Coordinates of C-alpha atoms in Angstrom, one line a residue:
X1 CA 90.7 -92.3 189.1
X2 CA 89.1 -89.0 190.2
X3 CA 89.5 -89.4 193.9
X4 CA 87.1 -86.5 194.7
X5 CA 84.3 -88.2 192.7
X6 CA 84.9 -91.4 194.7
X7 CA 84.9 -89.6 198.1
X8 CA 82.7 -91.0 200.8
X9 CA 80.1 -88.6 202.3
X10 CA 78.8 -88.5 205.8
X11 CA 75.4 -86.9 206.5
X12 CA 74.6 -86.4 210.2
X13 CA 71.5 -84.2 209.8
X14 CA 69.2 -86.8 211.2
X15 CA 71.2 -86.9 214.4
X16 CA 70.2 -83.3 215.2
X17 CA 67.1 -82.1 217.1
X18 CA 66.2 -79.9 214.1
X19 CA 65.4 -83.1 212.2
X20 CA 64.3 -85.7 214.8
X21 CA 63.0 -83.5 217.6
X22 CA 63.4 -83.9 221.4
X23 CA 65.7 -86.9 221.4
X24 CA 68.1 -85.4 218.9
X25 CA 71.4 -83.7 219.5
X26 CA 71.3 -79.9 220.0
X27 CA 73.8 -77.5 218.6
X28 CA 74.7 -76.6 222.1
X29 CA 75.5 -80.3 222.9
X30 CA 77.6 -80.6 219.8
X31 CA 79.4 -77.4 220.5
X32 CA 80.0 -78.6 224.1
X33 CA 82.0 -81.7 223.0
X34 CA 84.2 -79.9 220.5
X35 CA 87.0 -79.4 223.0
X36 CA 86.9 -83.1 223.9
X37 CA 86.8 -84.1 220.3
X38 CA 89.9 -81.9 219.6
X39 CA 91.7 -83.6 222.6
X40 CA 90.9 -87.0 221.1
X41 CA 92.2 -85.9 217.7
X42 CA 95.4 -84.6 219.3
X43 CA 95.8 -87.8 221.3
X44 CA 95.6 -89.9 218.2
X45 CA 97.9 -87.6 216.2
X46 CA 100.5 -87.7 219.0
X47 CA 100.4 -91.5 219.3
X48 CA 99.6 -92.7 215.8
X49 CA 102.1 -95.4 214.6
X50 CA 103.1 -96.2 218.2
X51 CA 101.9 -98.9 220.6
X52 CA 98.8 -100.5 219.4
X53 CA 98.2 -97.7 216.9
X54 CA 100.5 -99.3 214.3
X55 CA 97.5 -99.8 212.1
X56 CA 97.3 -96.1 211.4
X57 CA 100.4 -96.3 209.3
X58 CA 99.5 -99.3 207.2
X59 CA 98.5 -97.2 204.1
X60 CA 102.0 -95.9 203.9
X61 CA 104.6 -98.4 205.2
X62 CA 104.0 -101.6 203.2
X63 CA 105.4 -101.0 199.8
X64 CA 107.8 -104.0 199.9
X65 CA 105.2 -106.2 201.7
X66 CA 102.7 -105.4 199.0
X67 CA 105.1 -106.5 196.3
X68 CA 105.7 -109.8 198.1
X69 CA 102.0 -110.3 198.6
X70 CA 101.3 -109.7 194.9
X71 CA 104.0 -112.2 193.9
X72 CA 102.7 -114.8 196.3
X73 CA 99.1 -114.3 195.2
X74 CA 100.1 -114.8 191.6
X75 CA 101.9 -118.0 192.5
X76 CA 98.8 -119.3 194.4
X77 CA 96.5 -118.5 191.6
X78 CA 98.7 -120.4 189.1
X79 CA 98.8 -123.5 191.3
X80 CA 95.8 -123.9 193.5
X81 CA 92.1 -124.4 192.9
X82 CA 91.1 -123.3 196.4
X83 CA 92.3 -120.8 199.0
X84 CA 91.2 -121.3 202.6
X85 CA 91.6 -118.9 205.4
X86 CA 92.0 -120.6 208.8
X87 CA 91.3 -117.9 211.4
X88 CA 88.7 -116.3 213.7
X89 CA 87.7 -112.7 214.7
X90 CA 89.5 -110.1 212.7
X91 CA 91.5 -112.7 210.8
X92 CA 88.2 -113.9 209.2
X93 CA 85.7 -111.0 209.4
X94 CA 87.9 -108.6 207.5
X95 CA 88.8 -110.9 204.6
X96 CA 85.1 -111.9 204.3
X97 CA 83.9 -108.3 204.3
X98 CA 86.3 -107.2 201.6
X99 CA 85.7 -110.2 199.4
X100 CA 82.0 -109.8 199.6
X101 CA 82.2 -106.1 198.9
X102 CA 84.5 -106.1 195.9
X103 CA 84.2 -109.4 194.1
X104 CA 81.2 -111.1 192.5
X105 CA 78.4 -112.0 195.0
X106 CA 78.5 -115.6 193.7
X107 CA 82.3 -115.7 193.3
X108 CA 82.8 -119.4 194.1
X109 CA 80.1 -120.4 191.6
X110 CA 81.8 -118.6 188.7
X111 CA 83.7 -120.8 186.2
X112 CA 87.4 -120.9 186.4
X113 CA 87.6 -118.7 183.4
X114 CA 85.4 -116.0 184.9
X115 CA 86.7 -116.1 188.4
X116 CA 89.8 -113.9 189.1
X117 CA 91.3 -116.3 191.6
X118 CA 90.8 -119.7 193.3
X119 CA 87.6 -120.5 195.2
X120 CA 87.7 -118.8 198.6
X121 CA 86.5 -120.3 201.9
X122 CA 86.9 -118.5 205.2
X123 CA 86.7 -121.0 208.1
X124 CA 85.9 -118.8 211.1
X125 CA 84.5 -121.4 213.5
X126 CA 85.3 -124.8 215.0
X127 CA 81.9 -126.4 214.5
X128 CA 82.9 -129.9 213.4
X129 CA 80.1 -130.0 210.8
X130 CA 81.6 -126.9 209.2
X131 CA 85.0 -128.6 208.8
X132 CA 83.5 -131.7 207.5
X133 CA 81.5 -129.7 205.0
X134 CA 84.6 -127.9 203.8
X135 CA 86.4 -131.2 203.3
X136 CA 83.5 -132.4 201.2
X137 CA 83.9 -129.7 198.6
X138 CA 87.7 -129.2 198.4
X139 CA 90.7 -131.4 197.6
X140 CA 93.2 -130.4 200.2
X141 CA 96.1 -131.3 197.9
X142 CA 94.8 -128.6 195.5
X143 CA 94.2 -126.0 198.2
X144 CA 96.4 -123.3 199.8
X145 CA 95.6 -122.8 203.5
X146 CA 96.4 -119.5 205.1
X147 CA 96.7 -119.9 208.9
X148 CA 96.2 -116.5 210.6
X149 CA 96.9 -116.0 214.3
X150 CA 99.2 -113.4 215.8
X151 CA 99.8 -115.3 219.0
X152 CA 99.8 -118.8 217.6
X153 CA 97.8 -119.9 220.6
X154 CA 94.3 -119.1 219.4
X155 CA 92.6 -122.4 220.1
X156 CA 90.1 -122.3 217.2
X157 CA 92.7 -121.4 214.6
X158 CA 95.3 -123.9 215.8
X159 CA 92.7 -126.6 216.0
X160 CA 91.9 -125.9 212.3
X161 CA 95.6 -126.0 211.6
X162 CA 96.1 -129.4 213.4
X163 CA 93.3 -131.0 211.4
X164 CA 94.4 -129.7 208.0
X165 CA 98.1 -130.3 208.6
X166 CA 97.4 -133.9 209.5
X167 CA 95.4 -134.4 206.3
X168 CA 98.1 -132.8 204.2
X169 CA 100.8 -134.8 205.8
X170 CA 99.0 -138.0 205.1
X171 CA 98.4 -137.0 201.5
X172 CA 101.6 -135.1 200.6
X173 CA 104.2 -136.0 203.2
X174 CA 107.0 -133.5 203.4
X175 CA 105.5 -131.5 200.5
X176 CA 102.6 -130.5 202.8
X177 CA 104.4 -127.3 203.8
X178 CA 103.9 -126.0 200.2
X179 CA 100.1 -125.8 200.9
X180 CA 100.4 -123.8 204.1
X181 CA 101.1 -120.0 204.5
X182 CA 101.3 -118.6 208.0
X183 CA 100.4 -115.0 208.9
X184 CA 101.6 -114.3 212.4
X185 CA 103.9 -112.3 214.7
X186 CA 107.5 -111.9 213.7
X187 CA 109.0 -113.2 216.8
X188 CA 106.4 -114.1 219.4
X189 CA 103.9 -117.0 219.8
X190 CA 103.7 -120.5 218.6
X191 CA 102.9 -120.2 214.9
X192 CA 106.2 -118.4 214.2
X193 CA 108.0 -121.4 215.8
X194 CA 106.2 -123.7 213.3
X195 CA 107.1 -121.4 210.5
X196 CA 110.8 -121.9 211.4
X197 CA 110.6 -125.6 212.1
X198 CA 108.4 -126.6 209.2
X199 CA 109.6 -124.1 206.6
X200 CA 106.2 -122.5 205.9
X201 CA 106.0 -119.4 203.7
X202 CA 105.0 -116.6 206.1
X203 CA 103.8 -113.0 206.4
X204 CA 104.1 -110.8 209.4
X205 CA 101.4 -109.1 211.4
X206 CA 103.0 -105.9 212.7
X207 CA 103.3 -105.7 216.5
X208 CA 101.1 -102.5 216.7
X209 CA 98.2 -104.0 214.8
X210 CA 95.5 -105.8 216.7
X211 CA 93.2 -108.4 215.1
X212 CA 90.2 -106.1 214.6
X213 CA 92.5 -103.4 213.0
X214 CA 94.3 -105.9 210.8
X215 CA 92.5 -106.0 207.5
X216 CA 94.9 -103.6 205.8
X217 CA 97.9 -105.6 206.6
X218 CA 98.8 -109.1 205.3
X219 CA 95.9 -110.6 207.3
X220 CA 93.5 -109.2 204.8
X221 CA 95.6 -108.2 201.9
X222 CA 96.9 -111.6 201.0
X223 CA 93.4 -113.1 200.7
X224 CA 92.2 -110.0 198.7
X225 CA 95.2 -110.2 196.3
X226 CA 94.7 -114.0 195.8
X227 CA 91.1 -113.3 194.7
X228 CA 92.2 -110.6 192.3
X229 CA 91.3 -107.5 194.3
X230 CA 93.5 -104.4 193.8
X231 CA 95.2 -104.1 197.2
X232 CA 97.2 -101.1 196.2
X233 CA 94.0 -99.3 195.5
X234 CA 92.5 -100.5 198.8
X235 CA 95.5 -98.9 200.6
X236 CA 95.2 -95.8 198.5
X237 CA 91.6 -95.4 199.6
X238 CA 92.6 -95.7 203.2
X239 CA 95.3 -93.1 202.8
X240 CA 92.8 -90.8 201.1
X241 CA 90.4 -91.1 204.0
X242 CA 93.3 -90.4 206.4
X243 CA 93.9 -87.1 204.5
X244 CA 90.2 -86.2 204.8
X245 CA 90.5 -86.7 208.5
X246 CA 93.7 -84.8 209.1
X247 CA 92.2 -81.7 210.9
X248 CA 90.8 -81.3 214.4
X249 CA 87.8 -79.3 213.2
X250 CA 84.8 -81.7 213.4
X251 CA 83.2 -80.0 210.4
X252 CA 86.2 -80.9 208.3
X253 CA 86.9 -84.3 209.7
X254 CA 84.1 -86.8 209.0
X255 CA 85.4 -89.6 211.3
X256 CA 85.8 -87.1 214.2
X257 CA 82.3 -85.7 213.5
X258 CA 80.9 -89.2 213.6
X259 CA 82.8 -90.0 216.8
X260 CA 81.5 -86.8 218.5
X261 CA 77.9 -87.6 217.5
X262 CA 78.2 -91.2 218.8
X263 CA 79.8 -89.9 222.1
X264 CA 76.9 -87.5 222.6
X265 CA 74.3 -90.2 221.7
X266 CA 75.8 -92.6 224.2
X267 CA 75.5 -90.0 226.9
X268 CA 71.8 -89.6 226.0
X269 CA 71.1 -93.3 226.4
X270 CA 71.6 -94.5 222.8
X271 CA 73.6 -97.6 223.8
X272 CA 73.0 -99.6 220.6
X273 CA 74.7 -99.0 217.2
X274 CA 72.9 -100.5 214.2
X275 CA 74.9 -100.9 211.0
X276 CA 72.5 -101.2 208.1
X277 CA 74.1 -101.3 204.6
X278 CA 71.8 -101.0 201.6
X279 CA 73.9 -103.2 199.3
X280 CA 74.4 -106.9 199.5
X281 CA 78.1 -106.2 198.7
X282 CA 78.4 -104.4 202.0
X283 CA 76.5 -107.0 204.0
X284 CA 79.5 -108.4 205.9
X285 CA 81.0 -104.9 206.5
X286 CA 78.4 -104.9 209.3
X287 CA 79.9 -108.1 210.8
X288 CA 83.4 -106.6 210.6
X289 CA 82.1 -103.4 212.2
X290 CA 80.5 -105.3 215.1
X291 CA 83.8 -106.6 216.2
X292 CA 85.7 -103.4 215.7
X293 CA 83.1 -101.3 217.6
X294 CA 82.1 -103.8 220.3
X295 CA 85.6 -105.1 221.2
X296 CA 87.2 -101.6 221.1
X297 CA 84.6 -99.7 223.1
X298 CA 83.1 -102.2 225.5
X299 CA 85.3 -101.6 228.5
X300 CA 84.7 -101.8 232.3
X301 CA 87.5 -99.5 233.3
X302 CA 88.6 -96.1 232.1
X303 CA 92.3 -95.3 231.7
X304 CA 92.3 -93.7 235.2
X305 CA 91.1 -97.0 236.7
X306 CA 87.5 -95.9 237.5
X307 CA 84.6 -98.2 236.5
X308 CA 82.7 -96.8 233.6
X309 CA 81.1 -99.8 231.8
X310 CA 81.5 -98.0 228.5
X311 CA 80.4 -99.1 225.1
X312 CA 77.6 -99.3 222.6
X313 CA 76.2 -102.6 221.5
X314 CA 76.7 -103.1 217.7
X315 CA 73.9 -104.7 215.8
X316 CA 74.0 -105.8 212.1
X317 CA 71.1 -105.3 209.7
X318 CA 70.7 -105.4 205.9
X319 CA 68.6 -103.1 203.8
X320 CA 66.1 -103.9 202.3
X321 CA 66.0 -107.4 204.0
X322 CA 65.7 -106.2 207.6
X323 CA 63.0 -103.6 206.9
X324 CA 60.8 -106.7 207.1
X325 CA 62.3 -107.8 210.4
X326 CA 63.8 -105.0 212.5
X327 CA 62.6 -101.6 211.3
X328 CA 59.3 -101.9 213.3
X329 CA 61.5 -102.0 216.4
X330 CA 63.7 -99.1 215.3
X331 CA 60.8 -96.8 214.4
X332 CA 58.4 -97.5 217.3
X333 CA 60.7 -99.0 219.9
X334 CA 62.9 -97.3 222.5
X335 CA 65.1 -94.3 221.9
X336 CA 68.2 -96.4 222.5
X337 CA 69.8 -96.7 219.1
X338 CA 71.9 -94.9 216.5
X339 CA 71.4 -96.3 213.0
X340 CA 74.2 -96.0 210.4
X341 CA 72.9 -96.4 206.9
X342 CA 75.4 -97.3 204.3
X343 CA 74.1 -96.0 200.9
X344 CA 75.5 -96.4 197.4
X345 CA 75.1 -93.8 194.6
X346 CA 75.8 -96.1 191.7
X347 CA 75.5 -99.9 191.8
X348 CA 77.7 -101.9 189.5
X349 CA 74.8 -103.2 187.5
X350 CA 71.0 -102.7 187.2
X351 CA 67.9 -104.7 186.2
X352 CA 64.9 -103.1 184.5
X353 CA 61.5 -104.0 185.9
X354 CA 59.5 -105.1 182.9
X355 CA 55.9 -104.4 182.1
X356 CA 53.4 -106.7 183.7
X357 CA 50.2 -107.0 185.8
X358 CA 48.5 -104.1 184.0
X359 CA 45.2 -104.8 185.8
X360 CA 46.9 -104.5 189.3
X361 CA 47.9 -100.9 189.9
X362 CA 49.6 -101.8 193.2
X363 CA 52.1 -103.9 191.2
X364 CA 52.1 -102.2 187.8
X365 CA 53.5 -98.9 189.3
X366 CA 56.8 -100.7 189.6
X367 CA 57.1 -101.2 185.9
X368 CA 59.4 -98.9 184.0
X369 CA 61.6 -98.5 187.0
X370 CA 64.8 -100.4 187.8
X371 CA 65.9 -102.4 190.8
X372 CA 68.5 -99.8 191.5
X373 CA 65.8 -97.1 191.7
X374 CA 63.8 -99.4 194.0
X375 CA 66.6 -100.1 196.5
X376 CA 67.6 -96.5 196.7
X377 CA 64.0 -95.4 197.2
X378 CA 63.6 -97.9 200.0
X379 CA 66.8 -96.6 201.7
X380 CA 65.7 -93.0 201.5
X381 CA 62.2 -94.0 202.6
X382 CA 63.5 -95.9 205.6
X383 CA 65.8 -93.1 206.5
X384 CA 62.8 -90.8 206.4
X385 CA 60.6 -93.1 208.5
X386 CA 63.3 -93.4 211.2
X387 CA 63.8 -89.6 211.2
X388 CA 60.0 -89.1 211.4
X389 CA 59.8 -91.4 214.4
X390 CA 62.3 -89.2 216.3
X391 CA 65.1 -91.8 216.2
X392 CA 68.8 -91.0 215.6
X393 CA 70.5 -92.0 212.3
X394 CA 73.2 -90.9 210.0
X395 CA 74.2 -92.0 206.5
X396 CA 77.5 -92.8 204.9
X397 CA 77.3 -92.8 201.1
X398 CA 79.8 -94.6 198.8
X399 CA 79.7 -93.2 195.2
X400 CA 80.5 -96.8 194.1
X401 CA 81.6 -100.0 195.8
X402 CA 85.2 -100.6 194.7
X403 CA 88.6 -101.2 196.2
X404 CA 89.2 -97.4 196.6
X405 CA 85.9 -96.7 198.4
X406 CA 86.1 -99.8 200.6
X407 CA 89.6 -98.8 201.7
X408 CA 88.1 -95.4 202.7
X409 CA 85.3 -97.1 204.6
X410 CA 87.5 -99.4 206.5
X411 CA 89.8 -96.6 207.6
X412 CA 86.9 -94.3 208.4
X413 CA 85.5 -96.8 210.9
X414 CA 88.9 -97.4 212.4
X415 CA 89.5 -93.7 212.9
X416 CA 85.9 -93.2 214.2
X417 CA 86.6 -96.0 216.7
X418 CA 89.9 -94.6 217.8
X419 CA 88.5 -91.1 218.3
X420 CA 85.4 -92.3 220.2
X421 CA 87.5 -94.5 222.5
X422 CA 89.7 -91.5 223.2
X423 CA 86.7 -89.3 224.0
X424 CA 85.4 -92.0 226.4
X425 CA 88.8 -92.1 228.1
X426 CA 89.3 -95.9 227.7
X427 CA 91.9 -98.2 226.2
X428 CA 90.5 -98.7 222.8
X429 CA 93.0 -101.4 221.8
X430 CA 92.9 -104.1 224.4
X431 CA 90.3 -106.8 225.1
X432 CA 90.6 -108.0 228.7
X433 CA 87.0 -109.2 228.6
X434 CA 87.9 -111.7 225.9
X435 CA 90.6 -113.3 227.9
X436 CA 88.4 -114.8 230.7
X437 CA 86.6 -117.0 228.2
X438 CA 89.8 -118.0 226.5
X439 CA 91.5 -118.9 229.8
X440 CA 88.4 -121.0 230.9
X441 CA 88.5 -122.9 227.6
X442 CA 92.2 -123.6 228.1
X443 CA 91.5 -124.9 231.6
X444 CA 88.6 -127.1 230.5
X445 CA 90.7 -128.8 227.8
X446 CA 93.7 -129.3 230.1
X447 CA 96.2 -126.8 228.8
X448 CA 99.3 -126.8 231.1
X449 CA 99.6 -123.8 233.3
X450 CA 95.9 -123.4 233.8
X451 CA 95.4 -125.7 236.7
X452 CA 94.3 -122.9 239.0
X453 CA 91.7 -121.7 236.5
X454 CA 90.4 -125.3 236.3
X455 CA 90.1 -125.4 240.1
X456 CA 88.2 -122.1 240.0
X457 CA 85.8 -123.6 237.4
X458 CA 85.3 -126.7 239.4
X459 CA 84.4 -124.6 242.4
X460 CA 81.7 -122.6 240.6
X461 CA 78.2 -122.9 242.0
X462 CA 76.3 -126.0 241.1
X463 CA 73.3 -125.5 238.8
X464 CA 69.9 -125.9 240.3
X465 CA 68.0 -128.6 238.5
X466 CA 64.8 -126.7 239.2
X467 CA 65.9 -124.1 236.6
X468 CA 66.7 -126.7 233.9
X469 CA 63.3 -127.4 232.3

């Protein structure tokens, strides 16, 4: 593969005042944040691979793990008809995004002969109807279940596990363990205890890898390998993006340039980040990005303890679909957004638009073109309309959507997030705001040790019936 030909491109022209006018970023503003961007780069460089930045070394330190993953994936493909991910958050969003990006858009509906692996289901919720629906379409005895939770105390994932394990025990008895693979911490939490007591096959989530940064470790790589995706190429793409972002010069580091632009935009009141891919294959990349960006940057406190209420609300959209639902707001609404367009140079297939409707010029003009021409024209036209309206946007272009370019894209967004968080002066890698809801859930369901939280909940103000209509 010619890596240079598969290199992602970042175009930030439409972030600048020279393109969008008064609400754009000036050269003076950009020059003014260069020192802060360089500080962010040096902070990342100094700390990469340590603490909760363990994810930064995943493209390089998993050779033995990858071999084990590939061997396990081959065994799963030879034995099971279905592969089910039991997880939530990064444990589900990453595998879903990569599967949608690289494999057939109707993967599960392909015949066994055409499908490169078992049917895949990612169960990322505890809606009881969803679990019942899954059980309607799979035979648990012919299904491998990958339970993913680092702590082993994630209520949603462990609920899924309890339901599935009970079914498997009833059907298979002691052999039930052969249908379960655990992905968890090496020595902390509840799931690793079950691995040891039940004899489950397991893979380890490295200590320095948080959920939203975990797609390039066994959390995401096992699922991808099971479904026939080239995980070595995925990691190679991530390493290539790392090399492209190895300098502190924002004009030679695309992730650092993107971070600098977003940092300035936030300071100018653009507190919404819209991710809008123009490819159905990249649709769920927006979902994955929403967790990465929102959970990493949405922080009340800075590292120095001061209240900052930082962050930028992520919003997902899909081109062309959401041109018919959201673009009206983006072009004529408030100046509070940055839109990231994801474009593709060459789609993996094309459909010619045949001749027809010769008496209707408003339809016939399409004839002789292709659907690829149409979607690319709509992307460029929407980019132009947003620019003309004076709103901020930038475009990331993938030459093709494949394992190598998706690896680049994942790592690009992880680096951009790390650089932006450093520029904001926050802890990019914790999520204290998530814990309150978790703790309240534990208390409501009677988890031991949460009696004080239950008392706190019981003492909350009573709801006024007047406002329940």
